PDB file of C-alpha atoms in Angstrom:
ATOM      1  CA  ILE B 146      51.052   4.837 -23.765  1.00  0.00           C
ATOM      2  CA  PRO B 147      50.991   3.867 -27.494  1.00  0.00           C
ATOM      3  CA  ASP B 148      48.521   5.507 -29.787  1.00  0.00           C
ATOM      4  CA  GLY B 149      46.360   2.050 -29.848  1.00  0.00           C
ATOM      5  CA  HIS B 150      45.828   1.855 -26.396  1.00  0.00           C
ATOM      6  CA  GLN B 151      44.987   5.703 -25.950  1.00  0.00           C
ATOM      7  CA  HIS B 152      41.963   5.201 -28.453  1.00  0.00           C
ATOM      8  CA  HIS B 153      40.902   1.672 -26.684  1.00  0.00           C
ATOM      9  CA  PHE B 154      40.995   3.751 -23.359  1.00  0.00           C
ATOM     10  CA  LEU B 155      39.132   6.446 -25.474  1.00  0.00           C
ATOM     11  CA  ARG B 156      36.741   4.184 -26.654  1.00  0.00           C
ATOM     12  CA  ASN B 157      35.937   2.778 -23.244  1.00  0.00           C
ATOM     13  CA  ASP B 158      35.749   6.067 -21.861  1.00  0.00           C
ATOM     14  CA  SER B 159      32.505   7.026 -24.316  1.00  0.00           C
ATOM     15  CA  LEU B 160      31.168   3.749 -24.073  1.00  0.00           C
ATOM     16  CA  GLY B 161      30.496   4.575 -20.511  1.00  0.00           C
ATOM     17  CA  MET B 162      29.299   7.650 -21.021  1.00  0.00           C
ATOM     18  CA  GLU B 163      26.907   6.439 -23.230  1.00  0.00           C
ATOM     19  CA  ASN B 164      25.845   3.894 -20.512  1.00  0.00           C
ATOM     20  CA  THR B 165      25.338   6.695 -18.052  1.00  0.00           C
ATOM     21  CA  GLU B 166      22.606   8.795 -20.624  1.00  0.00           C
ATOM     22  CA  THR B 167      21.396   5.635 -21.111  1.00  0.00           C
ATOM     23  CA  THR B 168      20.439   4.880 -17.864  1.00  0.00           C
ATOM     24  CA  HIS B 169      19.620   8.496 -16.611  1.00  0.00           C
ATOM     25  CA  GLU B 170      17.076   8.730 -19.525  1.00  0.00           C
ATOM     26  CA  GLU B 171      15.296   5.077 -18.354  1.00  0.00           C
ATOM     27  CA  ASP B 172      15.337   6.274 -14.930  1.00  0.00           C
ATOM     28  CA  ARG B 173      13.695   9.574 -16.337  1.00  0.00           C
ATOM     29  CA  GLN B 174      11.437   7.983 -18.397  1.00  0.00           C
ATOM     30  CA  ALA B 175      10.595   5.919 -15.187  1.00  0.00           C
ATOM     31  CA  VAL B 176       9.958   8.871 -13.136  1.00  0.00           C
ATOM     32  CA  GLU B 177       7.553  10.210 -15.628  1.00  0.00           C
ATOM     33  CA  GLN B 178       5.463   7.040 -15.896  1.00  0.00           C
ATOM     34  CA  ILE B 179       5.055   7.606 -11.621  1.00  0.00           C
ATOM     35  CA  ALA B 180       3.732  10.930 -12.363  1.00  0.00           C
ATOM     36  CA  ALA B 181       1.299   9.550 -14.874  1.00  0.00           C
ATOM     37  CA  GLY B 182       0.085   6.390 -13.040  1.00  0.00           C
ATOM     38  CA  ARG B 183      -0.687   8.812 -10.339  1.00  0.00           C
ATOM     39  CA  GLU B 184      -2.214  11.189 -12.213  1.00  0.00           C
ATOM     40  CA  LYS B 185      -4.204   8.620 -13.431  1.00  0.00           C
ATOM     41  CA  ILE B 186      -5.694   7.099 -10.057  1.00  0.00           C
ATOM     42  CA  GLU B 187      -6.497   9.858  -8.722  1.00  0.00           C
ATOM     43  CA  GLN B 188      -8.377  10.725 -11.971  1.00  0.00           C
ATOM     44  CA  GLU B 189     -10.483   7.380 -11.278  1.00  0.00           C
ATOM     45  CA  LEU B 190     -10.761   7.802  -7.946  1.00  0.00           C
ATOM     46  CA  SER B 191     -12.234  11.282  -8.302  1.00  0.00           C
ATOM     47  CA  ARG B 192     -15.134   9.473  -9.908  1.00  0.00           C
ATOM     48  CA  VAL B 193     -16.182   8.037  -6.667  1.00  0.00           C
ATOM     49  CA  ILE B 194     -14.501  10.010  -4.056  1.00  0.00           C
ATOM     50  CA  ILE B 195     -15.578  13.538  -3.222  1.00  0.00           C
ATOM     51  CA  GLY B 196     -12.447  15.566  -1.769  1.00  0.00           C
ATOM     52  CA  GLN B 197      -9.663  13.566   0.580  1.00  0.00           C
ATOM     53  CA  LYS B 198      -7.056  14.882  -1.663  1.00  0.00           C
ATOM     54  CA  ALA B 199      -4.649  14.772   1.025  1.00  0.00           C
ATOM     55  CA  ALA B 200      -5.523  11.759   2.264  1.00  0.00           C
ATOM     56  CA  VAL B 201      -5.487   9.773  -1.245  1.00  0.00           C
ATOM     57  CA  GLU B 202      -1.959  11.596  -1.725  1.00  0.00           C
ATOM     58  CA  GLU B 203      -0.452  10.050   1.312  1.00  0.00           C
ATOM     59  CA  ILE B 204      -2.223   6.524   0.386  1.00  0.00           C
ATOM     60  CA  LEU B 205      -0.531   6.690  -3.095  1.00  0.00           C
ATOM     61  CA  VAL B 206       2.656   7.533  -1.300  1.00  0.00           C
ATOM     62  CA  THR B 207       2.144   4.492   0.566  1.00  0.00           C
ATOM     63  CA  LEU B 208       1.931   2.453  -2.185  1.00  0.00           C
ATOM     64  CA  PHE B 209       4.881   3.623  -4.108  1.00  0.00           C
ATOM     65  CA  ALA B 210       7.054   3.129  -0.947  1.00  0.00           C
ATOM     66  CA  GLY B 211       5.287  -0.337  -0.097  1.00  0.00           C
ATOM     67  CA  ALA B 212       4.591   0.516   2.988  1.00  0.00           C
ATOM     68  CA  ASN B 213       1.551   0.184   5.254  1.00  0.00           C
ATOM     69  CA  CYS B 214      -1.451   2.604   6.524  1.00  0.00           C
ATOM     70  CA  LEU B 215      -3.702   3.829   9.619  1.00  0.00           C
ATOM     71  CA  ILE B 216      -6.803   5.583   8.301  1.00  0.00           C
ATOM     72  CA  THR B 217      -8.421   7.402  11.318  1.00  0.00           C
ATOM     73  CA  GLY B 218     -11.569   9.090  10.993  1.00  0.00           C
ATOM     74  CA  VAL B 219     -15.259   8.652  12.269  1.00  0.00           C
ATOM     75  CA  PRO B 220     -18.004   6.303  10.479  1.00  0.00           C
ATOM     76  CA  GLY B 221     -19.772   7.783   7.339  1.00  0.00           C
ATOM     77  CA  LEU B 222     -16.515   9.252   5.601  1.00  0.00           C
ATOM     78  CA  ALA B 223     -15.904   7.011   2.807  1.00  0.00           C
ATOM     79  CA  LYS B 224     -12.587   5.062   4.462  1.00  0.00           C
ATOM     80  CA  THR B 225     -13.449   1.752   3.464  1.00  0.00           C
ATOM     81  CA  LEU B 226     -14.488   2.870  -0.077  1.00  0.00           C
ATOM     82  CA  LEU B 227     -11.392   5.017  -0.545  1.00  0.00           C
ATOM     83  CA  VAL B 228      -9.513   1.591   0.248  1.00  0.00           C
ATOM     84  CA  GLN B 229     -11.695  -0.655  -2.250  1.00  0.00           C
ATOM     85  CA  THR B 230     -11.676   1.686  -4.804  1.00  0.00           C
ATOM     86  CA  ILE B 231      -7.804   2.508  -4.881  1.00  0.00           C
ATOM     87  CA  SER B 232      -7.781  -1.776  -5.226  1.00  0.00           C
ATOM     88  CA  ASN B 233     -10.016  -1.128  -8.437  1.00  0.00           C
ATOM     89  CA  ALA B 234      -7.614   1.389  -9.860  1.00  0.00           C
ATOM     90  CA  ILE B 235      -4.580  -0.852  -9.362  1.00  0.00           C
ATOM     91  CA  ASP B 236      -6.327  -4.014 -10.536  1.00  0.00           C
ATOM     92  CA  LEU B 237      -5.145  -5.889  -6.903  1.00  0.00           C
ATOM     93  CA  ARG B 238      -6.491  -8.827  -5.298  1.00  0.00           C
ATOM     94  CA  PHE B 239      -8.843  -7.004  -2.424  1.00  0.00           C
ATOM     95  CA  SER B 240      -9.557  -8.930   0.964  1.00  0.00           C
ATOM     96  CA  ARG B 241     -11.728  -7.487   3.767  1.00  0.00           C
ATOM     97  CA  VAL B 242     -11.877  -8.193   7.242  1.00  0.00           C
ATOM     98  CA  GLN B 243     -14.346  -6.129  10.195  1.00  0.00           C
ATOM     99  CA  PHE B 244     -12.275  -6.765  13.359  1.00  0.00           C
ATOM    100  CA  THR B 245     -14.590  -8.309  15.880  1.00  0.00           C
ATOM    101  CA  ILE B 246     -14.023  -8.849  19.585  1.00  0.00           C
ATOM    102  CA  ASP B 247     -14.804 -12.834  18.518  1.00  0.00           C
ATOM    103  CA  LEU B 248     -12.284 -12.886  15.878  1.00  0.00           C
ATOM    104  CA  LEU B 249      -9.298 -15.388  15.765  1.00  0.00           C
ATOM    105  CA  PRO B 250      -5.934 -15.054  14.267  1.00  0.00           C
ATOM    106  CA  SER B 251      -6.721 -18.307  12.477  1.00  0.00           C
ATOM    107  CA  ASP B 252      -9.667 -16.085  10.632  1.00  0.00           C
ATOM    108  CA  ILE B 253      -6.971 -14.009   9.305  1.00  0.00           C
ATOM    109  CA  LEU B 254      -4.218 -16.173   8.454  1.00  0.00           C
ATOM    110  CA  GLY B 255      -5.981 -19.558   7.815  1.00  0.00           C
ATOM    111  CA  SER B 256      -5.850 -22.828   9.813  1.00  0.00           C
ATOM    112  CA  GLU B 257      -5.361 -26.429   8.770  1.00  0.00           C
ATOM    113  CA  VAL B 258      -8.225 -28.808   8.388  1.00  0.00           C
ATOM    114  CA  LEU B 259      -8.511 -32.094   8.727  1.00  0.00           C
ATOM    115  CA  ASP B 260      -9.602 -33.806   5.308  1.00  0.00           C
ATOM    116  CA  GLN B 261     -11.940 -36.914   6.744  1.00  0.00           C
ATOM    117  CA  ARG B 262     -11.767 -38.914   3.149  1.00  0.00           C
ATOM    118  CA  SER B 263      -8.030 -38.497   2.730  1.00  0.00           C
ATOM    119  CA  ASN B 264      -7.199 -38.462   7.218  1.00  0.00           C
ATOM    120  CA  GLU B 265      -4.727 -35.735   5.870  1.00  0.00           C
ATOM    121  CA  PHE B 266      -4.569 -32.022   6.811  1.00  0.00           C
ATOM    122  CA  THR B 267      -5.222 -29.540   4.400  1.00  0.00           C
ATOM    123  CA  THR B 268      -4.151 -25.933   4.602  1.00  0.00           C
ATOM    124  CA  HIS B 269      -7.260 -23.053   3.685  1.00  0.00           C
ATOM    125  CA  LEU B 270      -5.360 -19.842   3.523  1.00  0.00           C
ATOM    126  CA  GLY B 271      -6.964 -16.838   4.798  1.00  0.00           C
ATOM    127  CA  PRO B 272      -7.861 -13.488   3.483  1.00  0.00           C
ATOM    128  CA  ILE B 273      -4.597 -11.965   4.356  1.00  0.00           C
ATOM    129  CA  PHE B 274      -3.346 -13.904   1.023  1.00  0.00           C
ATOM    130  CA  THR B 275      -3.977 -11.302  -0.987  1.00  0.00           C
ATOM    131  CA  ASN B 276      -2.713  -8.025  -2.610  1.00  0.00           C
ATOM    132  CA  LEU B 277      -4.363  -5.324  -0.289  1.00  0.00           C
ATOM    133  CA  LEU B 278      -6.062  -6.171   2.986  1.00  0.00           C
ATOM    134  CA  LEU B 279      -8.517  -3.926   4.770  1.00  0.00           C
ATOM    135  CA  ALA B 280      -8.249  -4.535   8.272  1.00  0.00           C
ATOM    136  CA  ASP B 281     -11.456  -2.362   9.255  1.00  0.00           C
ATOM    137  CA  GLU B 282     -12.131  -1.311  12.815  1.00  0.00           C
ATOM    138  CA  ILE B 283      -8.625  -2.644  13.824  1.00  0.00           C
ATOM    139  CA  ASN B 284      -8.601  -1.676  17.351  1.00  0.00           C
ATOM    140  CA  ARG B 285     -11.868  -3.829  18.012  1.00  0.00           C
ATOM    141  CA  ALA B 286     -10.346  -7.190  18.134  1.00  0.00           C
ATOM    142  CA  ALA B 287      -7.986  -8.424  20.854  1.00  0.00           C
ATOM    143  CA  PRO B 288      -4.467  -7.861  21.106  1.00  0.00           C
ATOM    144  CA  LYS B 289      -3.294 -11.605  19.943  1.00  0.00           C
ATOM    145  CA  VAL B 290      -5.536 -10.937  16.684  1.00  0.00           C
ATOM    146  CA  GLN B 291      -3.733  -7.262  16.249  1.00  0.00           C
ATOM    147  CA  SER B 292      -0.282  -9.216  16.890  1.00  0.00           C
ATOM    148  CA  ALA B 293      -1.243 -11.629  14.110  1.00  0.00           C
ATOM    149  CA  LEU B 294      -0.589  -9.079  11.377  1.00  0.00           C
ATOM    150  CA  LEU B 295       2.886  -8.102  12.781  1.00  0.00           C
ATOM    151  CA  GLU B 296       5.008 -10.310  10.587  1.00  0.00           C
ATOM    152  CA  ALA B 297       2.973  -9.838   7.681  1.00  0.00           C
ATOM    153  CA  MET B 298       3.304  -6.077   7.737  1.00  0.00           C
ATOM    154  CA  GLN B 299       6.929  -6.423   8.148  1.00  0.00           C
ATOM    155  CA  GLU B 300       7.954  -9.779   6.814  1.00  0.00           C
ATOM    156  CA  LYS B 301       5.504 -10.131   3.863  1.00  0.00           C
ATOM    157  CA  SER B 302       5.492 -13.616   5.130  1.00  0.00           C
ATOM    158  CA  VAL B 303       3.264 -15.539   7.484  1.00  0.00           C
ATOM    159  CA  THR B 304       3.986 -18.449  10.148  1.00  0.00           C
ATOM    160  CA  ALA B 305       1.037 -20.696   9.820  1.00  0.00           C
ATOM    161  CA  GLY B 306       1.230 -24.779  10.783  1.00  0.00           C
ATOM    162  CA  GLY B 307       4.558 -24.670  11.235  1.00  0.00           C
ATOM    163  CA  ALA B 308       5.043 -23.585   7.616  1.00  0.00           C
ATOM    164  CA  THR B 309       6.367 -19.881   6.218  1.00  0.00           C
ATOM    165  CA  ARG B 310       4.361 -18.433   3.252  1.00  0.00           C
ATOM    166  CA  PRO B 311       5.398 -15.789   1.323  1.00  0.00           C
ATOM    167  CA  LEU B 312       2.387 -13.380   0.835  1.00  0.00           C
ATOM    168  CA  PRO B 313       1.586 -12.407  -3.104  1.00  0.00           C
ATOM    169  CA  LYS B 314       3.567  -9.473  -4.108  1.00  0.00           C
ATOM    170  CA  PRO B 315       2.817  -6.311  -4.005  1.00  0.00           C
ATOM    171  CA  PHE B 316       1.017  -6.728  -0.215  1.00  0.00           C
ATOM    172  CA  PHE B 317      -0.056  -3.564   1.690  1.00  0.00           C
ATOM    173  CA  VAL B 318      -2.276  -3.260   5.328  1.00  0.00           C
ATOM    174  CA  MET B 319      -4.796  -0.542   4.982  1.00  0.00           C
ATOM    175  CA  ALA B 320      -6.028  -0.623   8.809  1.00  0.00           C
ATOM    176  CA  THR B 321      -9.154   2.166   9.927  1.00  0.00           C
ATOM    177  CA  GLN B 322      -9.899   3.004  12.789  1.00  0.00           C
ATOM    178  CA  ASN B 323     -12.807   4.963  14.783  1.00  0.00           C
ATOM    179  CA  PRO B 324     -11.306   7.436  17.298  1.00  0.00           C
ATOM    180  CA  ILE B 325     -14.442   8.494  19.210  1.00  0.00           C
ATOM    181  CA  GLU B 326     -15.960   5.267  20.356  1.00  0.00           C
ATOM    182  CA  GLN B 327     -13.489   3.943  22.635  1.00  0.00           C
ATOM    183  CA  GLU B 328     -15.765   1.289  24.368  1.00  0.00           C
ATOM    184  CA  GLY B 329     -14.537  -2.202  23.971  1.00  0.00           C
ATOM    185  CA  THR B 330     -11.518  -1.312  22.256  1.00  0.00           C
ATOM    186  CA  TYR B 331      -7.993  -2.112  22.441  1.00  0.00           C
ATOM    187  CA  PRO B 332      -5.782   0.268  21.435  1.00  0.00           C
ATOM    188  CA  LEU B 333      -2.812  -0.284  18.959  1.00  0.00           C
ATOM    189  CA  PRO B 334       0.276  -1.142  20.841  1.00  0.00           C
ATOM    190  CA  GLU B 335       3.246   0.686  19.868  1.00  0.00           C
ATOM    191  CA  ALA B 336       5.187  -2.086  18.563  1.00  0.00           C
ATOM    192  CA  GLN B 337       2.182  -1.747  15.952  1.00  0.00           C
ATOM    193  CA  LEU B 338       1.999   1.739  15.234  1.00  0.00           C
ATOM    194  CA  ASP B 339       5.384   1.382  14.040  1.00  0.00           C
ATOM    195  CA  ARG B 340       4.495  -0.922  11.048  1.00  0.00           C
ATOM    196  CA  PHE B 341       2.488   1.772   9.580  1.00  0.00           C
ATOM    197  CA  LEU B 342       4.414   4.285   7.658  1.00  0.00           C
ATOM    198  CA  PHE B 343       1.306   6.969   7.924  1.00  0.00           C
ATOM    199  CA  GLU B 344      -1.248   7.384  10.561  1.00  0.00           C
ATOM    200  CA  LEU B 345      -4.125   9.720   8.132  1.00  0.00           C
ATOM    201  CA  ARG B 346      -7.267  11.609   9.875  1.00  0.00           C
ATOM    202  CA  ILE B 347      -9.865  11.725   7.493  1.00  0.00           C
ATOM    203  CA  ASP B 348     -11.917  14.977   8.310  1.00  0.00           C
ATOM    204  CA  TYR B 349     -15.719  16.232   7.201  1.00  0.00           C
ATOM    205  CA  PRO B 350     -15.655  17.102   3.640  1.00  0.00           C
ATOM    206  CA  SER B 351     -17.143  20.977   2.782  1.00  0.00           C
ATOM    207  CA  ILE B 352     -20.037  22.183   2.133  1.00  0.00           C
ATOM    208  CA  SER B 353     -19.634  22.463  -1.442  1.00  0.00           C
ATOM    209  CA  GLU B 354     -18.014  18.826  -0.962  1.00  0.00           C
ATOM    210  CA  GLU B 355     -21.305  17.312   1.027  1.00  0.00           C
ATOM    211  CA  GLU B 356     -23.628  18.837  -2.114  1.00  0.00           C
ATOM    212  CA  GLN B 357     -21.777  17.340  -4.941  1.00  0.00           C
ATOM    213  CA  ILE B 358     -21.894  13.911  -2.627  1.00  0.00           C
ATOM    214  CA  VAL B 359     -25.194  14.229  -2.236  1.00  0.00           C
ATOM    215  CA  ARG B 360     -25.399  14.418  -6.328  1.00  0.00           C
ATOM    216  CA  THR B 361     -23.522  11.440  -7.013  1.00  0.00           C
ATOM    217  CA  THR B 362     -24.703   9.063  -4.162  1.00  0.00           C
ATOM    218  CA  THR B 363     -28.578   9.660  -5.775  1.00  0.00           C
ATOM    219  CA  ALA B 364     -27.901   9.938  -9.254  1.00  0.00           C
ATOM    220  CA  LEU B 365     -29.395   6.493 -11.207  1.00  0.00           C
ATOM    221  CA  ASP B 366     -25.479   5.501 -12.781  1.00  0.00           C
ATOM    222  CA  GLN B 367     -22.682   5.685 -10.867  1.00  0.00           C
ATOM    223  CA  GLU B 368     -19.529   5.706 -13.380  1.00  0.00           C
ATOM    224  CA  PRO B 369     -17.263   2.776 -12.605  1.00  0.00           C
ATOM    225  CA  VAL B 370     -13.444   2.944 -12.080  1.00  0.00           C
ATOM    226  CA  GLU B 371     -11.000   1.520 -14.726  1.00  0.00           C
ATOM    227  CA  SER B 372      -7.862  -0.128 -13.889  1.00  0.00           C
ATOM    228  CA  VAL B 373      -4.705   2.051 -14.820  1.00  0.00           C
ATOM    229  CA  LEU B 374      -2.124  -0.034 -13.139  1.00  0.00           C
ATOM    230  CA  ASP B 375      -1.872  -3.481 -12.297  1.00  0.00           C
ATOM    231  CA  GLY B 376       0.727  -4.855  -9.407  1.00  0.00           C
ATOM    232  CA  GLU B 377       3.450  -5.463 -11.683  1.00  0.00           C
ATOM    233  CA  ARG B 378       3.840  -2.108 -12.280  1.00  0.00           C
ATOM    234  CA  ILE B 379       3.328  -0.994  -8.827  1.00  0.00           C
ATOM    235  CA  ILE B 380       6.432  -3.050  -7.781  1.00  0.00           C
ATOM    236  CA  ALA B 381       8.494  -1.667 -10.525  1.00  0.00           C
ATOM    237  CA  PHE B 382       7.517   1.680  -9.002  1.00  0.00           C
ATOM    238  CA  GLN B 383       8.512   0.771  -5.677  1.00  0.00           C
ATOM    239  CA  ARG B 384      11.711  -0.579  -6.765  1.00  0.00           C
ATOM    240  CA  LEU B 385      12.915   3.243  -8.834  1.00  0.00           C
ATOM    241  CA  VAL B 386      11.687   4.874  -5.067  1.00  0.00           C
ATOM    242  CA  ARG B 387      14.476   2.396  -3.819  1.00  0.00           C
ATOM    243  CA  GLN B 388      16.705   4.291  -6.032  1.00  0.00           C
ATOM    244  CA  VAL B 389      16.214   7.407  -5.329  1.00  0.00           C
ATOM    245  CA  PRO B 390      19.390   9.255  -3.395  1.00  0.00           C
ATOM    246  CA  ILE B 391      18.676  10.686   0.169  1.00  0.00           C
ATOM    247  CA  ALA B 392      21.436  13.255   1.291  1.00  0.00           C
ATOM    248  CA  ASP B 393      23.577  12.902   4.401  1.00  0.00           C
ATOM    249  CA  HIS B 394      22.465  15.697   6.072  1.00  0.00           C
ATOM    250  CA  LEU B 395      18.474  14.371   5.689  1.00  0.00           C
ATOM    251  CA  ILE B 396      19.322  10.952   6.658  1.00  0.00           C
ATOM    252  CA  GLN B 397      20.984  12.922   9.675  1.00  0.00           C
ATOM    253  CA  TYR B 398      17.772  15.084  10.372  1.00  0.00           C
ATOM    254  CA  ALA B 399      15.354  11.775  10.256  1.00  0.00           C
ATOM    255  CA  VAL B 400      17.800   9.961  12.404  1.00  0.00           C
ATOM    256  CA  ARG B 401      17.632  13.464  15.002  1.00  0.00           C
ATOM    257  CA  LEU B 402      13.776  13.065  14.801  1.00  0.00           C
ATOM    258  CA  ALA B 403      13.314   9.092  15.454  1.00  0.00           C
TER     259      ALA B 403
END
């Protein structure tokens, strides 16, 4: 091979190595940003939420994975407050729907209303068109209402009025349910449970944590929660999570578990 071609190949190899090193450096910085972002969120949540560190960690995993989460716990354990505080810390649009037996799918997805002045139908989008949807006591709604969330949770889109509309990005569903009162409830079907990455069980706080909760909730001034991340940064984190390599034996183990 002529000397000139050898130098040409060597230059290409060196450029390839530089590009690879640059990519690895960018990935390393992105991972550090995820760790820093998670730490900031946990710091902000600690101003309002006392304890529940395991639940906070798993909810953050759900957010970074772009998945949905089911939170199970008795009333009074700050399930709703936890989700709302997370939406404030990440600066996301937040909607809460209280699921009841008389709730209709249109109350969540939206509906078409006839405008009598123009004699045309106008679409009114429901509360599902948000970034973070809290489905409070989801097992108290009828199955047809529960199934209205299936397409949104999986496809990130909603079909209503003959049109399919994409949901805002990022989009998450955080649902809660009460495990002790089963009268008038409808257990979630397996098809919908499969849409949740985690089922978190919120336990009672310890004695010391309860004392701290009393001090915090009876204080004159409540510390505000500051936004430390935004939706675009969360989307960037989700893309990075998808790039994490998985060893073949881990994939095989996960398949066997399923």
